[in-house]
Protein backbone atom coordinates (compact mmCIF):
# COMPACT_ATOMS: atom_id res chain seq x y z
CA UNK A 1 103.78 -24.17 -113.88
CA UNK A 2 102.67 -27.52 -112.53
CA UNK A 3 99.02 -27.05 -113.46
CA UNK A 4 97.25 -28.53 -116.39
CA UNK A 5 97.13 -25.85 -119.05
CA UNK A 6 94.26 -23.42 -118.87
CA UNK A 7 92.17 -23.94 -121.97
CA UNK A 8 89.97 -21.69 -124.08
CA UNK A 9 86.18 -21.84 -124.40
CA UNK A 10 86.45 -22.94 -128.05
CA UNK A 11 88.26 -26.10 -126.83
CA UNK A 12 85.13 -27.32 -124.99
CA UNK A 13 83.67 -30.41 -126.63
CA UNK A 14 79.92 -30.20 -127.47
CA UNK A 15 78.76 -32.47 -124.64
CA UNK A 16 79.26 -32.87 -120.92
CA UNK A 17 78.55 -31.01 -117.71
CA UNK A 18 80.19 -27.69 -116.85
CA UNK A 19 80.05 -25.01 -114.18
CA UNK A 20 80.54 -21.43 -115.38
CA UNK A 21 81.59 -18.80 -112.85
CA UNK A 22 80.60 -15.21 -113.56
CA UNK A 23 82.25 -12.54 -111.46
CA UNK A 24 83.08 -14.86 -108.58
CA UNK A 25 85.30 -12.82 -106.26
CA UNK A 26 86.06 -15.08 -103.28
CA UNK A 27 89.09 -17.36 -103.78
CA UNK A 28 87.78 -19.84 -101.19
CA UNK A 29 84.48 -20.12 -103.08
CA UNK A 30 86.29 -20.78 -106.34
CA UNK A 31 88.57 -23.36 -104.74
CA UNK A 32 85.59 -25.16 -103.19
CA UNK A 33 83.74 -25.17 -106.51
CA UNK A 34 86.80 -26.67 -108.24
CA UNK A 35 86.74 -29.42 -105.59
CA UNK A 36 83.05 -29.98 -106.35
CA UNK A 37 83.68 -30.16 -110.11
CA UNK A 38 86.21 -32.91 -109.33
CA UNK A 39 84.09 -34.70 -106.71
CA UNK A 40 80.87 -34.76 -108.75
CA UNK A 41 82.52 -35.78 -112.03
CA UNK A 42 81.83 -32.61 -114.00
CA UNK A 43 83.73 -32.19 -117.27
CA UNK A 44 85.15 -28.81 -116.44
CA UNK A 45 85.00 -25.34 -114.98
CA UNK A 46 84.58 -22.24 -117.12
CA UNK A 47 86.00 -19.16 -115.44
CA UNK A 48 84.00 -16.23 -116.75
CA UNK A 49 84.87 -12.55 -116.93
CA UNK A 50 85.57 -10.60 -113.73
CA UNK A 51 86.23 -13.72 -111.66
CA UNK A 52 89.16 -14.13 -109.28
CA UNK A 53 92.33 -15.51 -110.91
CA UNK A 54 92.09 -19.30 -110.89
CA UNK A 55 95.84 -19.46 -110.13
CA UNK A 56 95.48 -17.21 -107.05
CA UNK A 57 97.36 -18.87 -104.16
CA UNK A 58 94.25 -19.10 -101.95
CA UNK A 59 92.21 -20.63 -104.82
CA UNK A 60 94.88 -23.25 -105.44
CA UNK A 61 95.26 -24.07 -101.74
CA UNK A 62 91.51 -24.39 -101.18
CA UNK A 63 91.11 -26.86 -104.07
CA UNK A 64 92.97 -29.45 -101.94
CA UNK A 65 94.78 -30.61 -105.12
CA UNK A 66 91.61 -30.97 -107.23
CA UNK A 67 92.94 -28.20 -109.49
CA UNK A 68 95.34 -30.83 -110.90
CA UNK A 69 92.50 -33.02 -112.20
CA UNK A 70 89.89 -30.51 -113.42
CA UNK A 71 89.68 -29.08 -116.94
CA UNK A 72 89.64 -25.29 -116.59
CA UNK A 73 88.56 -23.03 -119.43
CA UNK A 74 89.06 -19.26 -119.40
CA UNK A 75 86.31 -17.10 -120.91
CA UNK A 76 87.83 -13.77 -121.91
CA UNK A 77 84.59 -12.14 -123.02
CA UNK A 78 80.87 -12.74 -122.51
CA UNK A 79 80.53 -12.93 -126.32
CA UNK A 80 82.07 -16.41 -126.03
CA UNK A 81 78.66 -17.52 -124.71
CA UNK A 82 77.65 -17.61 -128.40
CA UNK A 83 80.27 -20.34 -128.93
CA UNK A 84 78.79 -22.37 -126.07
CA UNK A 85 75.23 -21.90 -127.35
CA UNK A 86 76.32 -23.05 -130.81
CA UNK A 87 77.50 -26.33 -129.23
CA UNK A 88 73.89 -27.00 -128.18
CA UNK A 89 74.43 -26.85 -124.42
CA UNK A 90 71.39 -26.28 -122.23
CA UNK A 91 72.39 -23.28 -120.17
CA UNK A 92 71.00 -22.69 -116.67
CA UNK A 93 71.51 -19.59 -114.54
CA UNK A 94 71.14 -19.72 -110.78
CA UNK A 95 68.46 -17.42 -109.39
CA UNK A 96 66.79 -16.35 -106.16
CA UNK A 97 63.42 -16.13 -107.93
CA UNK A 98 61.04 -18.82 -106.75
CA UNK A 99 59.35 -19.03 -110.16
CA UNK A 100 62.56 -20.62 -111.50
CA UNK A 101 62.90 -24.39 -111.83
CA UNK A 102 63.86 -26.34 -108.75
CA UNK A 103 66.84 -28.59 -109.55
CA UNK A 104 64.87 -31.86 -109.28
CA UNK A 105 62.50 -30.62 -112.03
CA UNK A 106 65.29 -29.71 -114.47
CA UNK A 107 67.10 -32.23 -116.67
CA UNK A 108 70.67 -31.87 -115.44
CA UNK A 109 72.01 -35.20 -116.72
CA UNK A 110 74.19 -34.03 -119.59
CA UNK A 111 75.00 -31.27 -122.08
CA UNK A 112 74.56 -28.58 -119.46
CA UNK A 113 76.26 -25.44 -118.29
CA UNK A 114 75.24 -24.08 -114.88
CA UNK A 115 76.12 -20.43 -114.30
CA UNK A 116 77.07 -19.44 -110.75
CA UNK A 117 77.09 -15.67 -110.32
CA UNK A 118 78.82 -13.12 -108.15
CA UNK A 119 78.44 -13.64 -104.41
CA UNK A 120 76.46 -10.43 -103.84
CA UNK A 121 74.88 -9.63 -107.23
CA UNK A 122 74.22 -13.11 -108.62
CA UNK A 123 74.14 -13.78 -112.37
CA UNK A 124 74.09 -10.63 -114.52
CA UNK A 125 71.13 -9.89 -116.79
CA UNK A 126 73.48 -10.09 -119.79
CA UNK A 127 74.52 -13.63 -118.80
CA UNK A 128 70.96 -14.66 -117.84
CA UNK A 129 69.88 -13.77 -121.38
CA UNK A 130 72.01 -16.68 -122.65
CA UNK A 131 70.34 -19.13 -120.29
CA UNK A 132 67.31 -21.16 -121.40
CA UNK A 133 66.19 -21.63 -117.78
CA UNK A 134 67.04 -20.56 -114.27
CA UNK A 135 67.46 -22.76 -111.22
CA UNK A 136 66.24 -21.96 -107.72
CA UNK A 137 67.27 -23.96 -104.63
CA UNK A 138 64.32 -23.98 -102.21
CA UNK A 139 65.14 -23.09 -98.61
CA UNK A 140 62.93 -23.31 -95.54
CA UNK A 141 65.03 -21.42 -92.98
CA UNK A 142 65.58 -17.71 -92.64
CA UNK A 143 68.68 -17.45 -94.84
CA UNK A 144 68.11 -15.25 -97.86
CA UNK A 145 70.69 -17.06 -100.00
CA UNK A 146 73.40 -19.71 -100.01
CA UNK A 147 77.15 -19.35 -100.44
CA UNK A 148 78.20 -19.75 -104.12
CA UNK A 149 80.22 -22.87 -103.31
CA UNK A 150 77.29 -24.47 -101.44
CA UNK A 151 74.84 -23.67 -104.27
CA UNK A 152 77.18 -25.05 -106.92
CA UNK A 153 77.75 -28.21 -104.88
CA UNK A 154 74.02 -28.85 -104.41
CA UNK A 155 73.42 -28.44 -108.16
CA UNK A 156 76.38 -30.64 -109.11
CA UNK A 157 75.20 -33.33 -106.69
CA UNK A 158 71.69 -33.21 -108.18
CA UNK A 159 73.18 -33.53 -111.67
CA UNK A 160 75.22 -36.57 -110.59
CA UNK A 161 72.14 -38.07 -108.86
CA UNK A 162 70.08 -37.72 -112.05
CA UNK A 163 72.87 -39.14 -114.21
CA UNK A 164 73.38 -42.19 -111.95
């Protein structure tokens, strides 16, 4: 294979900025998020349980070659969240609940993991229990939610903006 090796969660160093995908099913969404991880200088992507195969042909194609420069970690089981918590990451889950933090009011500069959930169900309760906070992207139009790729990109941009 021509890809960088897929790594394990235990290989993640205890600092940096990561996106964690939980149950993401659309290959185009995953490919776009990989491009965002590359574009916004995140340290890696964690592919959580029940997500589309990161080596799926449509995923790879939609990364527009960013898959070659992004660290990708495979989470085999949700219990591996304990490993990430032990590394002192601040874990954020995305949410549609307005009482959650808006991204500008959360410290997203470093040592963070942002969980992006399944396109229709969002982040599971089990995964949300590992998060210290949840993030809500305010919207003024009539859309009830944003595409997973769009949400991830907005949050990664805000993290980069804060870090700059």
